Short mmCIF file of C-alpha atoms and ligand atoms in Angstrom, two decimals:
data_model
loop_
_atom_site.label_atom_id
_atom_site.label_comp_id
_atom_site.label_asym_id
_atom_site.label_seq_id
_atom_site.Cartn_x
_atom_site.Cartn_y
_atom_site.Cartn_z
CA UNK A 233 109.69 74.83 174.89
CA UNK A 234 108.81 78.10 176.54
CA UNK A 235 107.23 81.19 175.05
CA UNK A 236 107.90 84.15 177.27
CA UNK A 237 107.59 86.90 174.68
CA UNK A 238 104.85 86.73 172.09
CA UNK A 239 104.44 89.07 169.17
CA UNK A 240 101.05 89.55 167.50
CA UNK A 241 101.28 91.14 164.06
CA UNK A 242 98.05 92.89 163.02
CA UNK A 243 96.09 94.43 165.91
CA UNK A 244 92.59 94.30 164.46
CA UNK A 245 89.45 92.37 165.34
CA UNK A 246 91.40 89.14 165.91
CA UNK A 247 94.96 90.23 166.70
CA UNK A 248 94.14 92.69 169.47
CA UNK A 249 91.88 90.36 171.49
CA UNK A 250 94.43 87.55 171.02
CA UNK A 251 97.26 89.80 172.22
CA UNK A 252 95.12 90.83 175.19
CA UNK A 253 94.32 87.28 176.31
CA UNK A 254 97.98 86.25 176.17
CA UNK A 255 98.81 89.35 178.21
CA UNK A 256 96.07 88.45 180.69
CA UNK A 257 97.97 85.16 181.22
CA UNK A 258 100.99 87.29 182.16
CA UNK A 259 102.90 86.73 178.93
CA UNK A 260 104.96 89.63 177.62
CA UNK A 261 103.16 90.62 174.43
CA UNK A 262 104.46 92.92 171.71
CA UNK A 263 101.70 93.98 169.33
CA UNK A 264 102.77 95.17 165.89
CA UNK A 265 100.64 97.18 163.50
CA UNK A 266 101.35 99.42 160.52
CA UNK A 267 98.67 101.84 161.76
CA UNK A 268 100.57 104.27 164.02
CA UNK A 269 97.32 105.72 165.33
CA UNK A 270 96.06 102.30 166.44
CA UNK A 271 99.42 101.65 168.10
CA UNK A 272 99.23 104.96 170.00
CA UNK A 273 95.64 104.26 171.06
CA UNK A 274 96.56 100.82 172.43
CA UNK A 275 99.61 102.16 174.26
CA UNK A 276 97.27 104.63 176.01
CA UNK A 277 95.24 101.62 177.17
CA UNK A 278 92.38 102.34 174.78
CA UNK A 279 91.06 100.39 171.79
CA UNK A 280 90.29 101.39 168.21
CA UNK A 281 87.74 98.65 167.46
CA UNK A 282 84.41 97.71 168.97
CA UNK A 283 84.13 94.43 170.84
CA UNK A 284 82.38 93.93 174.19
CA UNK A 285 84.74 93.96 177.23
CA UNK A 286 87.88 94.21 175.10
CA UNK A 287 88.54 97.73 176.39
CA UNK A 288 88.80 96.46 179.97
CA UNK A 289 91.15 93.57 179.12
CA UNK A 290 93.41 95.79 176.98
CA UNK A 291 93.53 98.56 179.57
CA UNK A 292 94.55 96.11 182.30
CA UNK A 293 97.15 94.45 180.06
CA UNK A 294 98.72 97.80 179.14
CA UNK A 295 98.58 99.24 182.65
CA UNK A 296 100.18 96.13 184.16
CA UNK A 297 102.92 96.29 181.52
CA UNK A 298 102.20 92.98 179.77
CA UNK A 299 101.04 94.47 176.45
CA UNK A 300 102.85 97.05 174.39
CA UNK A 301 102.26 98.05 170.77
CA UNK A 302 104.76 99.17 168.16
CA UNK A 303 104.95 99.78 164.42
CA UNK A 304 108.25 97.92 164.02
CA UNK A 305 108.65 94.22 164.81
CA UNK A 306 110.88 93.25 167.74
CA UNK A 307 112.39 89.88 168.69
CA UNK A 308 110.00 87.39 170.32
CA UNK A 309 109.72 83.63 170.89
CA UNK A 310 106.50 83.27 168.92
CA UNK A 311 104.89 85.41 166.23
CA UNK A 312 101.18 85.31 165.39
CA UNK A 313 100.17 86.88 162.12
CA UNK A 314 96.59 88.15 162.11
CA UNK A 315 96.41 90.50 159.14
CA UNK A 316 93.55 90.85 156.63
CA UNK A 317 93.27 88.54 153.61
CA UNK A 318 90.75 90.28 151.36
CA UNK A 319 90.19 89.41 147.73
CA UNK A 320 91.14 91.39 144.69
CA UNK A 321 90.11 91.42 141.02
CA UNK A 322 87.81 88.52 140.18
CA UNK A 323 87.66 87.21 143.78
CA UNK A 324 91.35 86.23 143.85
CA UNK A 325 92.84 86.06 147.37
CA UNK A 326 95.12 88.99 148.16
CA UNK A 327 98.07 87.76 150.25
CA UNK A 328 99.95 91.05 150.15
CA UNK A 329 99.31 91.77 153.85
CA UNK A 330 100.73 88.36 154.81
CA UNK A 331 103.74 89.03 152.60
CA UNK A 332 104.29 92.44 154.21
CA UNK A 333 103.92 90.95 157.71
CA UNK A 334 106.45 88.20 156.84
CA UNK A 335 108.91 90.81 155.61
CA UNK A 336 108.45 92.84 158.78
CA UNK A 337 109.23 89.97 161.17
CA UNK A 338 111.95 88.25 159.09
CA UNK A 339 114.81 90.50 160.30
CA UNK A 340 114.13 89.72 163.98
CA UNK A 341 113.60 85.94 163.65
CA UNK A 342 116.03 83.72 165.54
CA UNK A 343 116.64 79.98 165.87
CA UNK A 344 113.81 78.19 167.72
CA UNK A 345 111.12 80.78 166.96
CA UNK A 346 107.57 79.79 166.08
CA UNK A 347 105.56 81.65 163.42
CA UNK A 348 101.81 81.08 163.25
CA UNK A 349 99.52 82.31 160.50
CA UNK A 350 96.08 83.05 161.97
CA UNK A 351 94.62 84.97 159.02
CA UNK A 352 91.97 83.07 157.07
CA UNK A 353 93.90 81.93 154.03
CA UNK A 354 93.62 79.95 150.80
CA UNK A 355 95.15 76.48 150.79
CA UNK A 356 98.92 76.77 150.39
CA UNK A 357 99.27 80.20 152.05
CA UNK A 358 101.17 78.89 155.09
CA UNK A 359 103.75 77.22 152.82
CA UNK A 360 103.94 80.46 150.84
CA UNK A 361 104.52 82.47 154.03
CA UNK A 362 107.28 80.07 155.03
CA UNK A 363 108.86 80.48 151.58
CA UNK A 364 108.81 84.30 151.94
CA UNK A 365 110.47 84.03 155.35
CA UNK A 366 113.10 81.62 154.01
CA UNK A 367 113.83 83.98 151.16
CA UNK A 368 114.41 86.86 153.58
CA UNK A 369 116.52 84.75 155.99
CA UNK A 370 118.80 82.37 154.08
CA UNK A 371 120.85 81.99 157.29
CA UNK A 372 117.99 80.13 159.03
CA UNK A 373 116.44 76.78 158.09
CA UNK A 374 112.70 76.30 157.53
CA UNK A 375 110.43 73.24 157.60
CA UNK A 376 110.00 73.05 153.82
CA UNK A 377 113.70 72.30 153.44
CA UNK A 378 114.84 70.84 156.75
CA UNK A 379 111.61 69.27 158.09
CA UNK A 380 111.53 68.51 161.82
CA UNK A 381 115.12 69.71 162.27
CA UNK A 382 114.39 73.26 161.04
CA UNK A 383 115.40 76.35 163.01
CA UNK A 384 112.00 77.96 162.61
CA UNK A 385 108.63 76.30 163.24
CA UNK A 386 105.63 77.27 161.13
CA UNK A 387 101.92 76.54 161.61
CA UNK A 388 98.47 77.70 160.58
CA UNK A 389 95.88 78.15 163.28
CA UNK A 390 92.79 79.85 161.88
CA UNK A 391 90.74 82.12 164.12
CA UNK A 392 87.08 81.09 164.36
CA UNK A 393 85.59 83.56 166.80
CA UNK A 394 82.23 85.24 166.34
CA UNK A 395 82.33 89.05 166.34
CA UNK A 396 80.56 90.26 169.48
CA UNK A 397 81.63 87.15 171.44
CA UNK A 398 85.34 87.22 170.68
CA UNK A 399 86.77 87.11 174.21
CA UNK A 400 84.62 84.16 175.27
CA UNK A 401 85.05 82.21 172.03
CA UNK A 402 88.83 82.78 171.95
CA UNK A 403 89.10 80.91 175.22
CA UNK A 404 86.33 78.33 174.87
CA UNK A 405 86.40 77.33 171.19
CA UNK A 406 88.38 74.32 170.02
CA UNK A 407 91.37 75.24 167.84
CA UNK A 408 92.55 73.53 164.68
CA UNK A 409 96.34 73.60 164.48
CA UNK A 410 98.11 72.70 161.27
CA UNK A 411 101.90 72.69 161.43
CA UNK A 412 104.21 72.26 158.46
CA UNK A 413 105.67 69.39 160.52
CA UNK A 414 104.51 67.53 163.63
CA UNK A 415 106.99 69.46 165.78
CA UNK A 416 105.57 72.73 164.42
CA UNK A 417 102.05 71.62 165.40
CA UNK A 418 103.17 70.53 168.87
CA UNK A 419 104.89 73.89 169.46
CA UNK A 420 101.80 75.83 168.35
CA UNK A 421 99.53 73.65 170.49
CA UNK A 422 101.74 74.32 173.51
CA UNK A 423 101.48 78.06 172.85
CA UNK A 424 97.68 78.12 172.47
CA UNK A 425 97.22 76.07 175.61
CA UNK A 426 98.34 79.22 177.45
CA UNK A 427 94.76 80.44 177.24
CA UNK A 428 92.59 78.06 175.17
CA UNK A 429 90.25 75.92 177.27
CA UNK A 430 88.80 74.15 174.21
CA UNK A 431 90.54 71.23 172.55
CA UNK A 432 93.64 72.00 170.44
CA UNK A 433 93.46 69.54 167.58
CA UNK A 434 96.48 68.86 165.41
CA UNK A 435 96.42 68.39 161.64
CA UNK A 436 98.55 69.56 158.71
CA UNK A 437 98.64 73.16 157.45
CA UNK A 438 96.65 72.59 154.26
CA UNK A 439 93.84 70.80 156.09
CA UNK A 440 93.74 73.57 158.71
CA UNK A 441 93.50 76.20 155.96
CA UNK A 442 90.72 74.30 154.21
CA UNK A 443 88.92 73.62 157.49
CA UNK A 444 88.38 77.33 158.17
CA UNK A 445 87.21 77.94 154.60
CA UNK A 446 84.90 74.95 154.84
CA UNK A 447 83.23 76.18 158.03
CA UNK A 448 82.36 79.54 156.53
CA UNK A 449 81.35 78.00 153.19
CA UNK A 450 79.07 75.59 155.01
CA UNK A 451 77.30 78.56 156.60
CA UNK A 452 77.22 80.49 153.33
CA UNK A 453 75.68 77.57 151.42
CA UNK A 454 73.07 77.10 154.14
CA UNK A 455 72.18 80.80 154.20
CA UNK A 456 71.96 80.72 150.38
CA UNK A 457 69.47 77.86 150.65
CA UNK A 458 67.33 79.97 153.01
CA UNK A 459 67.67 83.04 150.76
CA UNK A 460 66.70 81.05 147.69
CA UNK A 461 63.67 79.66 149.52
CA UNK A 462 62.61 83.22 150.43
CA UNK A 463 62.60 84.24 146.76
CA UNK A 464 60.74 81.08 145.70
CA UNK A 465 58.16 81.52 148.48
CA UNK A 466 57.51 85.14 147.48
CA UNK A 467 56.54 83.94 143.99
CA UNK A 468 54.41 81.13 145.37
CA UNK A 469 52.74 83.40 147.98
CA UNK A 470 53.94 81.32 150.93
CA UNK A 471 55.41 82.71 154.15
CA UNK A 472 59.02 81.54 154.12
CA UNK A 473 59.25 82.09 157.89
CA UNK A 474 56.38 79.72 158.60
CA UNK A 475 57.72 77.28 156.02
CA UNK A 476 61.19 77.13 157.63
CA UNK A 477 59.72 76.88 161.12
CA UNK A 478 57.61 73.91 160.05
CA UNK A 479 60.37 72.18 158.06
CA UNK A 480 62.71 72.54 161.05
CA UNK A 481 60.33 70.36 163.07
CA UNK A 482 61.80 67.46 161.12
CA UNK A 483 64.48 65.85 163.32
CA UNK A 484 67.16 66.07 160.62
CA UNK A 485 66.32 69.46 159.06
CA UNK A 486 67.79 72.71 160.37
CA UNK A 487 67.40 75.54 157.85
CA UNK A 488 68.99 78.92 158.60
CA UNK A 489 67.21 82.26 158.23
CA UNK A 490 66.88 84.35 155.06
CA UNK A 491 68.02 87.95 155.17
CA UNK A 492 68.91 90.85 152.87
CA UNK A 493 72.22 89.18 151.92
CA UNK A 494 75.38 88.03 153.65
CA UNK A 495 77.68 90.63 155.15
CA UNK A 496 80.81 90.91 157.25
CA UNK A 497 84.41 90.18 156.38
CA UNK A 498 84.32 86.43 156.52
CA UNK A 499 81.39 84.45 155.14
CA UNK A 500 81.05 86.60 152.03
CA UNK A 501 84.80 86.32 151.32
CA UNK A 502 86.19 82.96 152.39
CA UNK A 503 84.20 80.70 150.02
CA UNK A 504 85.86 82.54 147.11
CA UNK A 505 89.23 81.23 148.36
CA UNK A 506 88.00 77.72 147.61
CA UNK A 507 86.44 78.76 144.28
CA UNK A 508 89.61 80.50 143.09
CA UNK A 509 91.75 77.38 143.73
CA UNK A 510 89.34 74.87 142.20
CA UNK A 511 86.94 76.82 139.95
CA UNK A 512 85.69 73.81 137.99
CA UNK A 513 84.83 71.77 141.05
CA UNK A 514 83.50 74.36 143.50
CA UNK A 515 80.17 74.73 141.70
CA UNK A 516 77.80 74.70 144.66
CA UNK A 517 80.04 76.99 146.71
CA UNK A 518 80.21 79.52 143.86
CA UNK A 519 76.46 79.40 143.26
CA UNK A 520 75.77 79.95 146.96
CA UNK A 521 77.94 83.08 146.86
CA UNK A 522 76.06 84.30 143.80
CA UNK A 523 72.66 83.64 145.38
CA UNK A 524 73.62 85.53 148.55
CA UNK A 525 75.23 88.37 146.60
CA UNK A 526 72.09 88.75 144.49
CA UNK A 527 69.78 89.10 147.48
CA UNK A 528 70.20 92.90 147.94
CA UNK A 529 69.10 93.46 144.33
CA UNK A 530 66.03 91.31 144.96
CA UNK A 531 65.22 93.37 148.07
CA UNK A 532 65.53 96.58 146.03
CA UNK A 533 63.03 95.12 143.54
CA UNK A 534 60.64 94.48 146.43
CA UNK A 535 61.03 98.10 147.53
CA UNK A 536 60.18 99.33 144.02
CA UNK A 537 57.08 97.10 144.00
CA UNK A 538 56.05 98.43 147.43
CA UNK A 539 56.38 102.05 146.27
CA UNK A 540 54.23 101.15 143.26
CA UNK A 541 51.56 99.61 145.49
CA UNK A 542 51.54 102.65 147.75
CA UNK A 543 51.11 105.00 144.79
CA UNK A 544 48.31 102.85 143.40
CA UNK A 545 46.46 103.25 146.70
CA UNK A 546 47.21 107.02 146.76
CA UNK A 547 46.66 108.20 143.16
CA UNK A 548 47.12 111.86 144.04
CA UNK A 549 50.72 111.24 145.21
CA UNK A 550 53.95 110.84 143.27
CA UNK A 551 57.16 109.00 144.23
CA UNK A 552 58.50 112.29 145.59
CA UNK A 553 55.81 112.21 148.29
CA UNK A 554 56.74 108.71 149.47
CA UNK A 555 58.83 108.45 152.66
CA UNK A 556 60.85 105.27 153.10
CA UNK A 557 62.22 104.11 156.47
CA UNK A 558 65.16 101.68 156.39
CA UNK A 559 65.41 99.84 159.71
CA UNK A 560 68.93 98.64 160.46
CA UNK A 561 72.24 99.24 158.69
CA UNK A 562 74.62 96.85 160.47
CA UNK A 563 75.67 93.52 158.92
CA UNK A 564 73.95 91.52 161.64
CA UNK A 565 71.78 92.06 164.72
CA UNK A 566 72.74 94.05 167.81
CA UNK A 567 76.12 95.25 166.65
CA UNK A 568 77.29 98.56 165.20
CA UNK A 569 79.52 96.96 162.57
CA UNK A 570 78.67 98.29 159.11
CA UNK A 571 81.55 96.58 157.28
CA UNK A 572 80.40 94.86 154.09
CA UNK A 573 76.82 95.24 155.24
CA UNK A 574 74.14 94.37 152.65
CA UNK A 575 71.69 96.44 154.72
CA UNK A 576 73.81 99.56 154.37
CA UNK A 577 74.23 98.88 150.66
CA UNK A 578 70.46 98.53 150.22
CA UNK A 579 69.83 101.76 152.17
CA UNK A 580 72.40 103.59 150.03
CA UNK A 581 70.82 102.37 146.79
CA UNK A 582 67.34 103.33 148.00
CA UNK A 583 68.56 106.77 149.08
CA UNK A 584 70.39 107.33 145.78
CA UNK A 585 67.44 106.36 143.60
CA UNK A 586 64.37 107.43 145.53
CA UNK A 587 63.25 111.03 144.89
CA UNK A 588 61.38 111.27 148.22
CA UNK A 589 62.59 111.25 151.82
CA UNK A 590 64.65 108.32 153.12
CA UNK A 591 65.07 107.81 156.87
CA UNK A 592 67.72 105.44 158.23
CA UNK A 593 67.22 103.91 161.67
CA UNK A 594 70.27 102.33 163.29
CA UNK A 595 70.01 102.28 167.10
CA UNK A 596 73.67 101.24 167.48
CA UNK A 597 75.28 104.27 165.86
CA UNK A 598 75.13 107.98 166.56
CA UNK A 599 76.27 109.48 163.27
CA UNK A 600 74.95 108.93 159.78
CA UNK A 601 77.46 106.75 157.88
CA UNK A 602 79.50 108.64 155.31
CA UNK A 603 77.91 106.78 152.39
CA UNK A 604 74.46 108.02 153.42
CA UNK A 605 75.52 111.53 154.29
CA UNK A 606 73.37 114.03 152.40
CA UNK A 607 71.19 111.22 151.02
CA UNK A 608 69.26 110.09 154.10
CA UNK A 609 68.65 111.27 157.65
CA UNK A 610 69.41 109.19 160.75
CA UNK A 611 66.17 108.89 162.68
CA UNK A 612 64.73 107.42 165.89
CA UNK A 613 62.47 104.38 165.46
CA UNK A 614 59.18 106.05 166.47
CA UNK A 615 59.81 109.16 164.44
CA UNK A 616 60.70 107.17 161.31
CA UNK A 617 57.66 104.93 161.64
CA UNK A 618 55.29 107.84 162.13
CA UNK A 619 56.54 109.45 158.89
CA UNK A 620 57.08 106.36 156.73
CA UNK A 621 54.87 105.14 153.90
CA UNK A 622 57.19 102.22 153.12
CA UNK A 623 59.06 100.39 155.91
CA UNK A 624 62.04 98.20 154.98
CA UNK A 625 63.32 96.08 157.86
CA UNK A 626 66.92 95.12 157.11
CA UNK A 627 68.40 93.95 160.43
CA UNK A 628 66.73 92.06 163.27
CA UNK A 629 68.04 94.37 166.03
CA UNK A 630 66.22 93.68 169.32
CA UNK A 631 64.43 97.08 169.56
CA UNK A 632 62.70 96.42 166.23
CA UNK A 633 60.98 93.38 167.73
CA UNK A 634 58.96 95.67 170.00
CA UNK A 635 57.42 97.63 167.14
CA UNK A 636 53.65 97.21 167.34
CA UNK A 637 51.32 96.18 164.53
CA UNK A 638 49.63 99.61 164.86
CA UNK A 639 52.89 101.38 164.01
CA UNK A 640 53.05 99.41 160.77
CA UNK A 641 49.41 99.48 159.74
CA UNK A 642 48.55 101.20 156.46
CA UNK A 643 52.25 101.14 155.50
CA UNK A 644 53.90 98.98 152.87
CA UNK A 645 56.19 96.67 154.85
CA UNK A 646 59.18 94.67 153.60
CA UNK A 647 60.48 92.48 156.39
CA UNK A 648 63.72 90.90 155.13
CA UNK A 649 64.37 89.19 158.48
CA UNK A 650 60.96 87.87 159.44
CA UNK A 651 60.85 89.94 162.63
CA UNK A 652 57.14 90.66 162.32
CA UNK A 653 56.19 87.42 160.51
N1 LIG B 248 73.10 85.42 158.25
C1 LIG B 248 71.87 85.19 157.62
N2 LIG B 248 71.11 84.16 158.05
C2 LIG B 248 71.50 83.32 159.06
C3 LIG B 248 72.75 83.55 159.68
C4 LIG B 248 73.53 84.61 159.25
O1 LIG B 248 71.48 85.93 156.71
O2 LIG B 248 70.74 82.42 159.41
C5 LIG B 248 73.95 86.54 157.79
C6 LIG B 248 74.18 87.59 158.86
O3 LIG B 248 73.12 88.48 158.94
C7 LIG B 248 75.46 88.24 158.38
C8 LIG B 248 76.22 87.07 157.74
O4 LIG B 248 75.25 86.06 157.51
O5 LIG B 248 75.19 89.21 157.39
C9 LIG B 248 77.34 86.51 158.57
O6 LIG B 248 77.01 86.47 159.93
P1 LIG B 248 77.36 85.24 160.88
O7 LIG B 248 76.85 85.52 162.24
O8 LIG B 248 76.91 83.98 160.26
O9 LIG B 248 78.95 85.14 160.87
P2 LIG B 248 80.17 86.18 161.06
O10 LIG B 248 80.62 86.64 159.71
O11 LIG B 248 79.91 87.21 162.09
O12 LIG B 248 81.27 85.16 161.68
C10 LIG B 248 81.61 83.99 160.96
C11 LIG B 248 81.55 82.78 161.93
N3 LIG B 248 81.63 81.54 161.19
C12 LIG B 248 80.72 80.55 161.34
O13 LIG B 248 79.78 80.63 162.09
C13 LIG B 248 80.95 79.29 160.56
C14 LIG B 248 82.68 82.89 162.94
O14 LIG B 248 82.73 81.72 163.77
C15 LIG B 248 84.03 83.04 162.20
O15 LIG B 248 85.12 83.16 163.11
C16 LIG B 248 83.95 84.33 161.40
O16 LIG B 248 82.91 84.16 160.42
C17 LIG B 248 85.30 84.55 160.74
O17 LIG B 248 86.08 85.37 161.26
O18 LIG B 248 85.61 83.88 159.76
#
């Protein structure tokens, strides 16, 4: 079993780093993406996404000739599919990108090839992908019909890396590998051992699919618990930050931190893949999603209350005279990633509804996001604080931790992250 040429389909936040680490192990890597601009960028040795150190690894891989990108699939010994799996309609998983990726590689598949689905997927998606491939290539045999003797090997190996730490986690994390047969799993394990230093653990495809969904649902449920506590504590006039700190002194309690809601592409999406398959049973998982999704609305209520309090203390002023500073727009601390960010959503809603000035502070970006353009101004921390009557802290970026009590005094402060608690 040898994999000399590896094709990675989908060159985004997971596919590109994965392609780059294979290339760094001197494998010939063909990256495939439908985005011609991204392909051109990569072939120049540049990157189109933001991830620490990825630019250096990609540049080296391209310059040394190990990584090349293209819009049309080419023959390879192994194919890794790392395309998005968003949801559509009422939180139903959208597998259309996996279907399109399967169609794109089917014509170049040959006997002995390995196809791995890396995209986070609902249970059954790997079997579905295999069925799509079989449909497109009736001349080849697949595990669902020929088992261990099949021409093509199929496995699911979910990515589990943390944005911002992708290159380290890709190498160090353990991998769960679920083949449609044992031989499929063994082949995939052999491939990942090219660069993975963590353990490569074999299971079946459905368990591997569910494992990834379970990890992110576990985190979502735990964040929902913290978020629910924050709303309860507000009513009971208790500091949730102190409460959690104290409760976590118990040797078997480890509560996560409340925030303005759950953002990003993963934790706010994946639990729905469990709910949509088993709606009657996944009650806690669904409720956790609803609790976390409702948190931005709760924060907006707190902002309204704070404006009210400010106006009560300044009877000569109207809402038009109130300046609000929103601190942080990213979906989590110390990154510039605004995708599915509850903080950005809250800032947009404030800016749309507040008749006075709204200042957005986001130290990790240089341009006001499109959704805030014309509604709010991007401002430096000190400037925003000197002008603000109401301060809404939305992300615990490191620079916000240095803000002094003086800079906040006589302002209404909503600290959704407990930075100044
Ligand atoms: N958050 C809180 N409170 C907390 C922790 C997180 O409100 O105590 C919020 C964050 O602010 C953010 C959201 O949750 O808005 C998600 O952030 P995160 O750091 O928990 O996770 P992601 O989405 O960046 O990455 C997750 C990781 N999964 C787990 O930790 C179980 C990562 O390992 C996965 O690879 C990734 O999802 C993925 O791609 O699925």
